[in-house]
Coordinates of C-alpha atoms in Angstrom, one line a residue:
Chain A
M3 CA 26.0 -12.4 -32.4
S4 CA 27.3 -10.1 -29.4
A5 CA 30.6 -11.0 -27.7
P6 CA 30.1 -13.6 -24.8
M7 CA 29.9 -11.7 -21.4
P8 CA 33.0 -11.4 -19.2
Q9 CA 33.0 -14.3 -16.2
P10 CA 32.2 -12.7 -12.8
L11 CA 34.5 -13.6 -10.2
T12 CA 32.7 -16.0 -7.5
L13 CA 32.9 -15.2 -3.6
S14 CA 35.7 -17.4 -3.2
E15 CA 37.7 -15.9 -6.2
T16 CA 36.6 -12.2 -4.8
A17 CA 38.1 -13.3 -1.2
L18 CA 41.5 -14.3 -3.0
A19 CA 41.7 -11.1 -5.0
L20 CA 41.0 -8.9 -2.0
R21 CA 44.0 -10.6 -0.2
A22 CA 46.0 -10.2 -3.1
G23 CA 45.0 -6.9 -3.3
T24 CA 43.8 -6.7 -7.0
V25 CA 40.5 -5.6 -5.6
T26 CA 39.4 -3.4 -2.9
S27 CA 36.0 -3.9 -0.4
V28 CA 35.7 -0.2 -1.5
G29 CA 35.9 -1.0 -5.2
L30 CA 33.5 -3.7 -5.3
T31 CA 30.7 -2.0 -3.2
E32 CA 31.0 1.2 -5.4
A33 CA 30.8 -1.4 -8.3
A34 CA 27.8 -3.0 -6.8
I35 CA 26.3 0.3 -6.0
A36 CA 26.8 1.8 -9.4
A37 CA 25.0 -1.5 -11.0
A38 CA 22.3 -0.8 -8.8
D39 CA 22.1 2.9 -10.1
R40 CA 22.0 2.0 -13.4
H41 CA 19.4 -1.3 -13.3
D42 CA 17.6 -1.3 -10.5
G43 CA 14.8 0.8 -11.9
A44 CA 14.8 -2.4 -14.4
L45 CA 15.4 -5.0 -12.3
G46 CA 13.7 -4.6 -9.0
V47 CA 16.3 -6.4 -6.9
Y48 CA 16.3 -3.9 -3.9
L49 CA 13.3 -2.8 -1.6
A50 CA 15.8 -0.7 0.6
R51 CA 19.6 0.5 0.0
F52 CA 22.3 1.4 2.4
D53 CA 24.9 2.9 0.1
E54 CA 26.5 5.3 2.8
R55 CA 26.1 2.5 5.4
A56 CA 27.8 -0.1 3.0
R57 CA 30.7 2.5 1.8
A58 CA 31.7 2.8 5.7
A59 CA 31.4 -1.0 6.1
A60 CA 33.7 -1.2 2.7
L61 CA 36.3 1.3 4.0
R62 CA 36.3 -0.3 7.5
A63 CA 36.9 -3.9 6.0
D64 CA 39.7 -2.8 3.8
E65 CA 41.4 -0.9 6.8
E66 CA 41.2 -4.0 8.7
L67 CA 42.6 -5.8 6.2
A68 CA 45.5 -3.6 5.9
R69 CA 46.4 -3.9 9.2
G70 CA 46.3 -7.8 9.4
L71 CA 43.2 -8.0 10.8
D72 CA 41.0 -10.6 8.2
R73 CA 37.9 -11.8 9.3
G74 CA 37.7 -14.7 7.0
P75 CA 36.0 -15.4 3.2
L76 CA 33.3 -13.2 3.9
H77 CA 35.7 -10.0 4.8
G78 CA 34.6 -7.0 2.3
I79 CA 31.9 -8.9 0.5
P80 CA 28.9 -7.2 -0.6
F81 CA 25.8 -8.9 0.6
G82 CA 21.9 -8.3 -0.2
V83 CA 19.5 -9.5 2.3
K84 CA 16.0 -10.5 1.9
D85 CA 13.6 -8.3 3.4
T86 CA 12.2 -11.1 5.7
I87 CA 15.0 -10.8 7.7
A88 CA 16.0 -8.0 10.1
V89 CA 18.9 -5.5 9.4
A90 CA 19.5 -2.7 11.8
D91 CA 19.8 -0.3 9.0
G92 CA 16.2 -0.1 8.3
P93 CA 12.9 -1.5 8.6
T94 CA 11.9 -5.2 7.9
T95 CA 8.8 -4.6 5.5
A96 CA 8.3 -8.7 4.3
Q97 CA 7.2 -6.8 1.3
S98 CA 4.0 -6.7 2.9
L99 CA 1.7 -3.1 4.0
V100 CA 0.7 -4.9 6.7
H101 CA 3.9 -6.1 8.6
D102 CA 4.8 -4.0 11.7
R103 CA 7.7 -1.5 10.9
A104 CA 8.5 -1.9 14.5
W105 CA 9.2 -5.4 14.4
W106 CA 12.9 -5.9 15.3
A107 CA 13.6 -2.4 14.1
G108 CA 17.3 -1.6 14.8
R109 CA 18.4 -4.6 15.4
D110 CA 20.2 -7.7 13.0
A111 CA 19.1 -11.1 12.9
P112 CA 21.5 -13.3 14.2
V113 CA 22.5 -14.1 10.7
V114 CA 23.0 -10.7 9.6
A115 CA 25.1 -10.2 13.1
R116 CA 27.3 -13.0 12.1
L117 CA 27.6 -11.8 8.8
R118 CA 28.6 -8.3 10.1
A119 CA 31.1 -9.9 12.2
A120 CA 32.6 -11.9 9.5
G121 CA 33.4 -8.5 7.8
A122 CA 30.7 -8.7 5.5
V123 CA 29.3 -5.3 3.8
I124 CA 25.0 -5.2 3.7
T125 CA 24.3 -3.7 0.7
G126 CA 20.4 -3.4 1.2
K127 CA 17.2 -5.3 1.8
T128 CA 16.0 -7.2 -1.4
T129 CA 12.6 -7.9 -3.2
A130 CA 10.5 -10.9 -1.6
M131 CA 7.1 -12.4 -2.2
E132 CA 4.9 -10.9 0.5
F133 CA 5.5 -12.5 3.6
G134 CA 6.9 -15.1 1.2
C135 CA 3.8 -16.2 -0.3
G136 CA 2.6 -13.5 -2.3
L137 CA 3.1 -12.9 -6.0
P138 CA 4.2 -9.6 -7.9
E139 CA 1.2 -7.5 -8.1
E140 CA 0.8 -4.3 -10.4
D141 CA -1.5 -2.6 -7.6
E142 CA 1.1 -3.1 -4.5
P143 CA 3.7 -0.5 -4.4
F144 CA 6.7 -2.8 -4.3
P145 CA 9.2 -3.0 -7.4
F146 CA 8.5 -5.9 -9.8
P147 CA 11.1 -8.6 -9.5
R148 CA 12.1 -9.1 -13.1
N149 CA 14.9 -11.5 -14.4
P150 CA 18.0 -10.4 -15.6
W151 CA 18.5 -13.0 -18.1
R152 CA 15.1 -11.6 -20.0
P153 CA 13.4 -9.0 -18.1
D154 CA 10.0 -9.9 -19.2
L155 CA 10.1 -12.8 -17.3
W156 CA 9.8 -13.3 -13.6
A157 CA 13.2 -13.9 -11.1
G158 CA 11.4 -16.4 -9.1
G159 CA 10.5 -15.9 -5.6
S160 CA 10.1 -15.4 -3.2
S161 CA 14.0 -14.6 -2.6
S162 CA 13.7 -12.7 -5.5
G163 CA 15.9 -9.8 -5.3
S164 CA 18.6 -12.1 -3.6
A165 CA 18.8 -14.4 -6.8
S166 CA 18.4 -11.4 -9.3
G167 CA 20.9 -9.2 -7.4
V168 CA 23.8 -12.1 -7.4
A169 CA 22.9 -12.8 -11.1
A170 CA 23.1 -9.3 -12.1
G171 CA 26.4 -8.3 -10.1
F172 CA 24.6 -5.9 -7.4
F173 CA 26.5 -8.1 -4.8
T174 CA 28.2 -11.2 -4.6
A175 CA 26.4 -13.1 -2.3
A176 CA 22.8 -12.8 0.0
L177 CA 20.6 -14.4 2.2
G178 CA 17.2 -15.6 1.2
G179 CA 14.5 -17.9 2.7
D180 CA 13.1 -21.1 1.8
T181 CA 9.5 -22.4 2.7
G182 CA 8.7 -24.3 -0.3
G183 CA 11.7 -23.1 -2.9
S184 CA 12.0 -19.9 -1.9
I185 CA 15.6 -20.2 -2.1
R186 CA 16.2 -22.7 -4.9
M187 CA 13.5 -21.5 -7.2
P188 CA 14.7 -17.9 -7.9
A189 CA 18.3 -19.3 -8.0
A190 CA 17.3 -21.7 -10.7
F191 CA 15.4 -19.2 -12.6
C192 CA 18.4 -16.5 -12.1
G193 CA 21.0 -19.2 -13.0
V194 CA 22.9 -18.9 -9.6
S195 CA 23.4 -21.5 -6.7
G196 CA 21.5 -21.5 -3.8
L197 CA 21.5 -23.9 -0.6
L198 CA 18.3 -25.1 1.8
P199 CA 20.8 -26.1 4.9
T200 CA 19.6 -28.9 7.0
F201 CA 16.4 -27.6 8.9
G202 CA 17.6 -26.4 12.1
R203 CA 21.0 -25.6 10.8
V204 CA 20.8 -21.8 10.4
P205 CA 18.9 -19.8 13.1
G206 CA 16.0 -18.0 12.2
A207 CA 15.5 -15.4 14.9
G208 CA 14.8 -11.9 13.4
C209 CA 13.4 -13.6 10.3
V210 CA 9.6 -13.1 9.1
P211 CA 8.0 -16.7 9.7
L212 CA 6.0 -18.2 6.9
A213 CA 5.6 -21.6 8.3
Y214 CA 7.5 -22.5 11.1
S215 CA 8.3 -25.8 10.5
L216 CA 9.3 -25.4 7.2
D217 CA 11.1 -22.1 7.1
R218 CA 14.8 -22.5 6.4
V219 CA 17.6 -19.4 6.0
G220 CA 20.3 -20.1 3.6
P221 CA 22.6 -18.1 1.4
L222 CA 22.4 -17.5 -2.8
A223 CA 25.9 -17.1 -4.7
R224 CA 27.4 -18.1 -7.4
G225 CA 29.1 -21.5 -6.5
A226 CA 28.6 -24.3 -4.4
R227 CA 32.0 -23.2 -2.6
D228 CA 30.1 -19.9 -2.2
C229 CA 27.5 -21.1 -0.4
A230 CA 29.9 -23.0 1.9
A231 CA 31.6 -20.2 3.0
V232 CA 28.5 -18.3 3.6
L233 CA 26.9 -21.2 5.6
S234 CA 30.2 -21.9 7.8
V235 CA 29.5 -18.2 9.1
I236 CA 25.8 -18.6 9.5
A237 CA 25.0 -22.2 10.8
G238 CA 24.7 -23.1 14.5
G239 CA 21.7 -22.3 16.3
R240 CA 23.7 -21.1 19.8
G241 CA 24.6 -17.6 20.5
G242 CA 21.9 -16.5 17.8
G243 CA 19.6 -14.9 20.2
G244 CA 16.5 -16.9 19.4
E245 CA 15.2 -20.0 17.8
S246 CA 16.8 -21.5 14.6
A247 CA 15.0 -21.4 11.4
G248 CA 11.9 -23.6 11.9
G249 CA 12.9 -25.1 15.4
G250 CA 14.5 -24.1 18.7
A251 CA 18.1 -22.8 19.8
G252 CA 19.9 -25.0 17.2
R253 CA 17.5 -28.1 17.9
G254 CA 15.3 -27.6 15.4
G255 CA 15.7 -30.3 13.1
G256 CA 16.3 -32.9 15.9
A257 CA 12.6 -31.6 17.6
F258 CA 11.2 -32.3 14.3
F259 CA 12.5 -35.0 12.7
G260 CA 14.1 -37.2 15.1
G261 CA 16.3 -36.7 17.8
R262 CA 20.0 -36.9 16.7
A263 CA 19.6 -37.1 13.5
G264 CA 18.7 -33.3 13.3
G265 CA 21.0 -32.3 16.1
G266 CA 18.4 -32.3 18.6
G267 CA 17.6 -35.0 21.0
T268 CA 20.4 -33.9 22.9
A269 CA 19.5 -34.5 26.8
G270 CA 17.4 -31.8 28.4
R271 CA 16.2 -30.1 25.4
G272 CA 14.7 -30.8 21.8
G273 CA 13.0 -34.2 23.1
G274 CA 14.4 -37.4 22.4
T275 CA 12.8 -38.4 25.9
T276 CA 9.7 -37.0 26.4
G277 CA 7.9 -39.9 24.6
S278 CA 4.5 -37.8 24.7
G279 CA 4.1 -35.5 21.8
G280 CA 8.0 -34.4 21.9
G281 CA 9.4 -34.2 18.8
V282 CA 11.7 -37.3 19.0
S283 CA 9.5 -40.4 20.1
D284 CA 10.8 -42.6 17.3
R285 CA 14.5 -42.6 16.9
R286 CA 14.2 -44.1 13.4
G287 CA 13.1 -40.8 12.0
G288 CA 15.7 -38.6 10.4
A289 CA 18.7 -41.1 11.2
A290 CA 21.1 -39.7 8.6
G291 CA 22.8 -43.6 8.2
K292 CA 26.1 -44.3 6.8
G293 CA 27.9 -44.9 9.9
G294 CA 25.9 -42.0 11.6
R295 CA 26.6 -39.2 9.4
G296 CA 25.2 -36.2 10.8
A297 CA 23.5 -38.7 13.2
A298 CA 26.3 -38.9 15.1
D299 CA 27.3 -35.1 15.2
G300 CA 23.9 -33.3 14.9
L301 CA 23.6 -29.4 14.4
E302 CA 25.4 -28.8 17.5
V303 CA 28.7 -29.6 16.1
P304 CA 29.6 -26.5 13.8
F305 CA 29.2 -26.7 10.2
A306 CA 32.7 -27.2 8.7
E307 CA 33.4 -26.8 4.8
P308 CA 34.2 -29.7 3.4
W309 CA 37.5 -30.6 1.4
F310 CA 36.8 -29.3 -2.3
G311 CA 38.7 -30.6 -5.2
G312 CA 39.5 -33.9 -6.4
D313 CA 36.9 -36.3 -8.1
L314 CA 33.9 -38.0 -7.1
A315 CA 35.4 -41.5 -7.2
G316 CA 33.3 -44.1 -5.1
L317 CA 30.3 -41.7 -4.5
R318 CA 26.8 -42.8 -5.5
V319 CA 24.4 -40.4 -6.9
G320 CA 20.8 -41.2 -6.9
V321 CA 19.3 -40.1 -10.2
A322 CA 15.3 -39.0 -9.4
W323 CA 13.7 -39.0 -12.7
A324 CA 10.2 -39.8 -12.2
H325 CA 7.7 -36.7 -11.4
H326 CA 10.6 -34.3 -12.6
F327 CA 10.1 -34.7 -16.6
P328 CA 6.3 -33.8 -17.2
A329 CA 4.7 -33.5 -21.1
D330 CA 4.9 -29.7 -20.3
G331 CA 8.6 -29.0 -19.4
D332 CA 10.9 -27.7 -21.4
P333 CA 12.1 -29.9 -24.4
A334 CA 15.8 -29.1 -23.4
L335 CA 15.4 -30.3 -19.9
P336 CA 16.0 -34.3 -20.2
G337 CA 18.9 -33.7 -22.5
V338 CA 20.6 -31.3 -19.8
F339 CA 19.9 -33.2 -17.1
D340 CA 21.2 -36.4 -18.4
A341 CA 24.5 -34.2 -19.6
A342 CA 24.5 -32.7 -16.0
V343 CA 24.5 -36.8 -14.3
S344 CA 27.4 -37.5 -16.9
V345 CA 29.6 -34.9 -15.6
L346 CA 29.1 -36.3 -11.8
T347 CA 29.9 -40.3 -13.6
G348 CA 33.0 -38.7 -15.4
L349 CA 34.1 -37.5 -12.1
G350 CA 33.9 -40.8 -10.9
A351 CA 30.6 -41.1 -9.4
D352 CA 28.3 -44.2 -9.8
A353 CA 24.9 -43.1 -10.8
V354 CA 21.8 -45.1 -9.7
E355 CA 18.1 -44.6 -10.4
V356 CA 15.9 -43.9 -7.4
R357 CA 12.4 -43.1 -6.8
L358 CA 11.6 -40.3 -4.3
P359 CA 8.9 -42.1 -1.8
Y360 CA 5.8 -40.2 -1.0
W361 CA 6.2 -37.9 -3.7
R362 CA 2.7 -36.6 -4.3
E363 CA 1.9 -37.0 -0.2
L364 CA 4.6 -34.8 0.8
I365 CA 3.7 -31.9 -1.9
T366 CA 0.4 -32.2 0.1
T367 CA 1.7 -31.8 3.6
V368 CA 3.6 -28.5 2.3
L369 CA 0.4 -27.0 1.1
V370 CA -1.4 -28.3 4.5
T371 CA 1.3 -27.5 6.6
A372 CA 2.4 -23.9 5.2
A373 CA -1.5 -22.8 5.2
A374 CA -2.4 -23.8 8.5
E375 CA 0.8 -22.9 9.9
G376 CA 0.8 -19.4 7.8
L377 CA -2.9 -18.6 8.8
A378 CA -2.0 -19.1 12.9
H379 CA 0.3 -16.5 12.2
H380 CA -1.6 -14.1 10.3
R381 CA -5.3 -14.8 11.3
A382 CA -6.1 -12.1 13.7
E383 CA -4.7 -9.4 11.3
L384 CA -5.8 -11.0 8.0
S385 CA -9.4 -10.6 9.5
R386 CA -8.9 -7.3 10.6
R387 CA -6.8 -5.8 7.5
W388 CA -7.8 -8.3 5.0
D389 CA -7.8 -5.5 2.0
D390 CA -4.2 -4.8 3.0
Y391 CA -2.8 -7.8 2.0
G392 CA -2.3 -8.4 -1.6
V393 CA -4.6 -11.1 -3.7
A394 CA -2.1 -13.5 -3.8
A395 CA -0.9 -13.8 -0.1
R396 CA -4.3 -14.0 1.4
G397 CA -5.3 -16.3 -0.6
F398 CA -2.4 -18.7 0.2
L399 CA -3.2 -17.8 3.8
A400 CA -7.1 -18.4 3.7
A401 CA -6.4 -21.6 2.7
G402 CA -5.3 -22.5 6.1
A403 CA -8.7 -21.9 7.0
L404 CA -9.9 -25.0 5.0
V405 CA -7.8 -27.5 6.8
S406 CA -8.8 -29.0 9.9
G407 CA -7.0 -29.9 13.0
A408 CA -6.6 -33.6 12.3
D409 CA -5.5 -32.7 8.2
Y410 CA -2.5 -30.6 9.9
V411 CA -1.6 -33.5 12.6
Q412 CA -2.0 -36.2 9.8
A413 CA 0.4 -34.3 7.7
Q414 CA 2.9 -34.2 10.0
R415 CA 2.6 -37.9 10.7
V416 CA 3.2 -38.7 7.2
R417 CA 6.2 -36.1 7.0
A418 CA 7.6 -38.4 9.8
V419 CA 7.2 -41.5 7.7
A420 CA 8.6 -40.2 4.6
Q421 CA 11.5 -39.0 6.6
R422 CA 12.1 -42.4 7.5
A423 CA 11.6 -43.6 3.8
V424 CA 13.9 -41.0 2.6
D425 CA 16.9 -41.6 5.2
A426 CA 16.5 -45.4 4.0
L427 CA 17.6 -44.1 0.2
F428 CA 20.8 -42.8 2.0
A429 CA 21.4 -46.0 4.2
D430 CA 19.8 -48.9 2.9
A431 CA 21.9 -51.3 1.2
D432 CA 19.6 -51.6 -1.9
A433 CA 20.0 -48.0 -2.8
D434 CA 22.7 -46.5 -0.5
V435 CA 23.6 -43.2 -2.4
D436 CA 25.2 -40.7 -1.0
V437 CA 23.2 -37.7 -2.7
I438 CA 20.1 -37.4 -4.5
V439 CA 20.1 -35.6 -7.6
C440 CA 16.8 -34.2 -9.8
P441 CA 15.6 -30.7 -11.8
T442 CA 14.9 -27.9 -9.4
A443 CA 12.0 -26.9 -11.7
S444 CA 10.8 -28.4 -15.3
I445 CA 11.1 -25.0 -16.6
G446 CA 12.9 -21.7 -17.1
A447 CA 11.8 -18.4 -15.8
P448 CA 8.1 -18.2 -16.3
P449 CA 6.3 -15.0 -17.8
F450 CA 4.3 -12.9 -14.9
D451 CA 1.3 -13.5 -16.6
V452 CA 1.0 -17.3 -16.0
L453 CA 2.0 -16.9 -12.3
A454 CA -1.7 -16.4 -11.1
D455 CA -4.9 -18.6 -11.3
A456 CA -8.5 -16.7 -12.1
A457 CA -8.8 -15.7 -8.7
G458 CA -5.1 -14.1 -8.6
H459 CA -3.8 -16.7 -6.4
Q460 CA -0.6 -18.7 -6.9
D461 CA -1.6 -21.0 -9.6
H462 CA -0.4 -24.3 -8.2
A463 CA -2.2 -26.4 -10.5
G464 CA -0.1 -24.6 -13.3
V465 CA 3.4 -23.5 -13.3
F466 CA 3.9 -23.8 -9.8
G467 CA 3.7 -27.6 -10.0
L468 CA 6.2 -27.5 -12.4
V469 CA 8.4 -26.2 -9.5
H470 CA 10.1 -29.5 -7.6
T471 CA 11.3 -27.7 -4.8
P472 CA 8.7 -28.6 -2.1
Y473 CA 9.1 -32.0 -1.6
W474 CA 12.2 -31.2 0.1
N475 CA 10.8 -28.6 2.8
A476 CA 8.6 -31.3 4.2
L477 CA 11.8 -33.2 5.1
A478 CA 14.9 -31.7 7.0
N479 CA 17.3 -32.9 4.3
P480 CA 20.1 -30.3 2.8
V481 CA 19.4 -29.3 -0.8
L482 CA 22.0 -27.2 -3.3
A483 CA 20.6 -25.8 -6.6
V484 CA 23.0 -24.8 -9.0
P485 CA 22.9 -24.1 -12.6
M486 CA 23.4 -27.2 -15.1
G487 CA 22.5 -25.6 -18.6
V488 CA 20.0 -23.6 -20.5
T489 CA 16.7 -24.1 -22.4
G490 CA 16.3 -23.8 -26.2
T491 CA 15.9 -20.0 -25.6
G492 CA 18.8 -19.9 -23.4
L493 CA 17.2 -19.5 -19.9
P494 CA 18.6 -21.5 -16.9
L495 CA 17.9 -24.8 -15.5
S496 CA 19.3 -25.9 -12.6
L497 CA 20.1 -29.2 -10.6
Q498 CA 19.0 -30.0 -7.2
I499 CA 21.5 -32.1 -5.2
A500 CA 20.2 -33.1 -1.9
G501 CA 21.7 -35.0 0.7
P502 CA 21.2 -36.9 4.3
V503 CA 20.0 -34.6 7.5
A504 CA 23.5 -32.7 8.4
D505 CA 25.5 -33.6 5.4
E506 CA 25.8 -30.4 3.8
A507 CA 29.7 -31.2 3.5
T508 CA 28.8 -33.9 0.6
V509 CA 26.2 -31.9 -1.1
L510 CA 28.6 -28.8 -1.4
R511 CA 31.5 -31.0 -2.6
V512 CA 29.2 -32.4 -5.1
G513 CA 28.2 -29.3 -6.5
D514 CA 31.6 -28.0 -6.3
A515 CA 33.0 -30.7 -8.2
F516 CA 30.5 -30.3 -10.8
Q517 CA 30.9 -26.5 -10.9
E518 CA 34.8 -27.4 -11.5
R519 CA 33.8 -29.0 -14.5
T520 CA 31.2 -26.8 -15.9
D521 CA 31.0 -23.1 -16.1
W522 CA 27.1 -22.6 -16.3
H523 CA 27.2 -20.7 -12.3
R524 CA 29.8 -18.3 -14.0
R525 CA 27.4 -17.1 -16.8
A526 CA 25.8 -13.7 -16.2
P527 CA 23.6 -12.0 -18.2
D528 CA 24.0 -9.0 -20.6
P529 CA 23.0 -5.7 -19.3
A530 CA 22.3 -4.7 -22.4
G531 CA 19.1 -7.0 -22.3
Y532 CA 17.8 -5.0 -19.5
A533 CA 19.4 -1.7 -19.6
A534 CA 16.8 0.0 -21.4
R535 CA 14.2 -1.2 -19.5
A536 CA 12.3 1.6 -17.4
S537 CA 10.8 0.0 -14.1
G538 CA 7.9 -2.2 -15.0
G539 CA 4.3 -1.4 -14.1
P540 CA 3.4 1.0 -11.5
A541 CA 5.7 -0.6 -9.0
G542 CA 7.9 1.7 -6.4
T543 CA 11.4 1.8 -6.3
A544 CA 13.9 1.3 -3.6
Q545 CA 14.4 3.8 -1.3
E546 CA 17.9 4.6 0.0
V547 CA 18.3 4.6 3.6
R548 CA 21.0 6.8 4.6
A549 CA 23.2 6.8 7.5
Chain B
M14 CA -16.8 -40.2 -3.9
S15 CA -16.6 -36.6 -4.8
A16 CA -18.7 -34.0 -3.3
D17 CA -21.6 -31.9 -4.4
P18 CA -19.8 -28.9 -6.2
Q19 CA -22.6 -27.0 -4.4
D20 CA -21.9 -28.2 -1.0
V21 CA -18.0 -27.5 -1.5
G22 CA -18.8 -23.9 -2.2
V23 CA -20.8 -23.4 0.9
R24 CA -18.3 -25.2 2.9
V25 CA -15.4 -23.2 2.1
R26 CA -17.6 -20.0 2.5
S27 CA -18.6 -21.3 5.8
L28 CA -15.2 -22.1 6.9
L29 CA -14.1 -18.5 5.5
A30 CA -16.7 -17.1 7.5
A31 CA -15.7 -18.9 10.5
A32 CA -12.2 -17.9 10.3
G33 CA -13.4 -14.1 9.9
L34 CA -11.8 -13.9 6.7
P35 CA -13.9 -11.8 4.4
A36 CA -13.0 -12.7 1.1
G37 CA -14.9 -11.5 -2.2
E38 CA -16.5 -13.3 -4.4
R39 CA -13.8 -14.0 -7.0
E40 CA -11.3 -15.0 -4.3
T41 CA -13.9 -17.3 -3.0
A42 CA -14.5 -19.1 -6.1
G43 CA -10.8 -19.6 -6.5
L44 CA -10.6 -20.9 -3.1
V45 CA -13.8 -23.3 -3.7
A46 CA -11.8 -24.6 -7.3
A47 CA -8.5 -25.1 -5.2
Y48 CA -10.3 -26.9 -2.5
A49 CA -12.3 -29.4 -4.9
V50 CA -9.0 -29.9 -6.4
Q51 CA -6.7 -30.3 -3.1
R52 CA -9.3 -32.0 -0.9
P53 CA -8.9 -35.5 -2.4
S54 CA -4.8 -35.0 -1.9
V55 CA -5.2 -34.0 1.7
D56 CA -8.0 -36.9 2.6
A57 CA -5.7 -39.4 1.0
L58 CA -3.0 -38.5 3.5
F59 CA -5.1 -40.7 6.0
E60 CA -4.6 -43.6 3.6
V61 CA -0.6 -43.8 3.9
P62 CA -0.8 -46.9 5.0
D63 CA 2.6 -46.7 7.3
T64 CA 1.4 -43.9 9.1
A65 CA -0.6 -46.6 11.4
D66 CA 2.1 -46.1 14.1
A67 CA 3.5 -43.0 13.4
R68 CA 3.6 -39.9 15.6
P69 CA 3.8 -36.4 14.2
V70 CA 6.5 -34.4 14.3
L71 CA 5.4 -31.6 16.3
L72 CA 7.9 -29.1 17.7
R73 CA 7.8 -29.1 21.3
E74 CA 10.4 -27.0 23.7
V75 CA 11.2 -29.4 26.1
V76 CA 13.2 -28.0 29.0
V77 CA 14.5 -30.2 31.8
P78 CA 15.0 -28.3 34.8
R79 CA 18.5 -28.7 36.0
D80 CA 19.4 -30.1 39.5

């Protein structure tokens, strides 16, 4: 039996070490580059690397800290950015042969600009499923996103490289995008933490859309506290140079989900007063309850990191068992989930079973919405360049042609009703929970050969049906995925912690408390497991863009 | 009521053609199979009782001119 892997530092700990002088940004960045040099061929983390620019940024970060200029917790921290998000250092490909390389060329998306302004070191662009809806395909010239825990398995997606890169130490944190689980699913399969922020919390300008009313941008890192640090930098719609992820100028949540709750509904923009098709005709929608948590503040108020530490006394945790434990789920999952809930109750929380309303219906609404909105974005190009799209991506998008206008509108009506029902779980006297917990997936990372159906499309009746992230994309609520244990074969399993709209603070506090008592988020895969593996398949390798 | 599989195939091919999507036979067969599985769930959305008075959440940028 090999010796246990040394535990990596979290972002928060790295930030402290930088200030204590025990590490430097240059040292962190060189280590990150060295890890990529050694292992990226095996893992397929990067689509593009910016080594020289990262070195220059790291040097600048160290110089600034040395002269007393401290830009905050991300100062000097190496980051990866999903290649659906514009970074000035190189083109955005969305892991597609079709996507226009001139799109946002030479510009940073607002979220990236905010990272840079906070002193972060951008190391490169990470692998993604094509437009967020494809699959790894051997005849496509892109790296295969392999799982650092077992490289014959998938890293998850679509923020594949952002998750596997954190797990393998290519960078300390990353940005991803999540339309149906694309942050939380790879975070789960790779054993790191990932946050789906409240809809509209983070600007989405400069991010290649998949489905406008579902897309969100968020962080991946080792711990909940790390995700909070990143969110504190990237949150806020204003000043972002464009619309929020899935919404307009920081009012997105409100525009979709009911006025003030999502932060919209402010007089003048975001609806709330329109009455005729404006986003906010029904003020019950999206209300966060509990004395107006979120409802009173909305997203116009900058996200403030919660107070971390202490116990969870008085907190009510809703435990969602139903739908998450199918017969073909991993046998270890029930015990691991039970143990995770016990950790929370051991911290003083009260657990109460809840049933997530409109479960099947909301999953259907996500399929309908993503396909319809995705096809709206792609149809012209898809009809002209069908063969340049991957089989899985074009199959996903083509499904939008099978959805009628009435189907789409009805899906949005069901989303409105379901949002109210979920809000009620957080507000009703019967339930009155502060957070809801459930497994992120019923399985550990799957092999590549089960991802597609006979046509080469995502197999929603198979493995994707065992991933329990899409439900929350139909809603506006924030959800954190944290590692909670392992399968019988040692693969990471993950816990979702969902909270009221705009209440990331509670979600992150619960995640952090859990991680104070567990070390699943600190566990790192042994590089010996993937060091000897050559790049899988005929996939391409990351390009280095030199300054 | 389940649709005739042949009708489903015709319907899917027709919709793909109308959208100008040149799917090959294997992919079309996959979309036909997926449609047959998912269509009842989509149709069921219209039976969700609480939606009778629900308005859809559709994004609108509403700009109120300044005085």
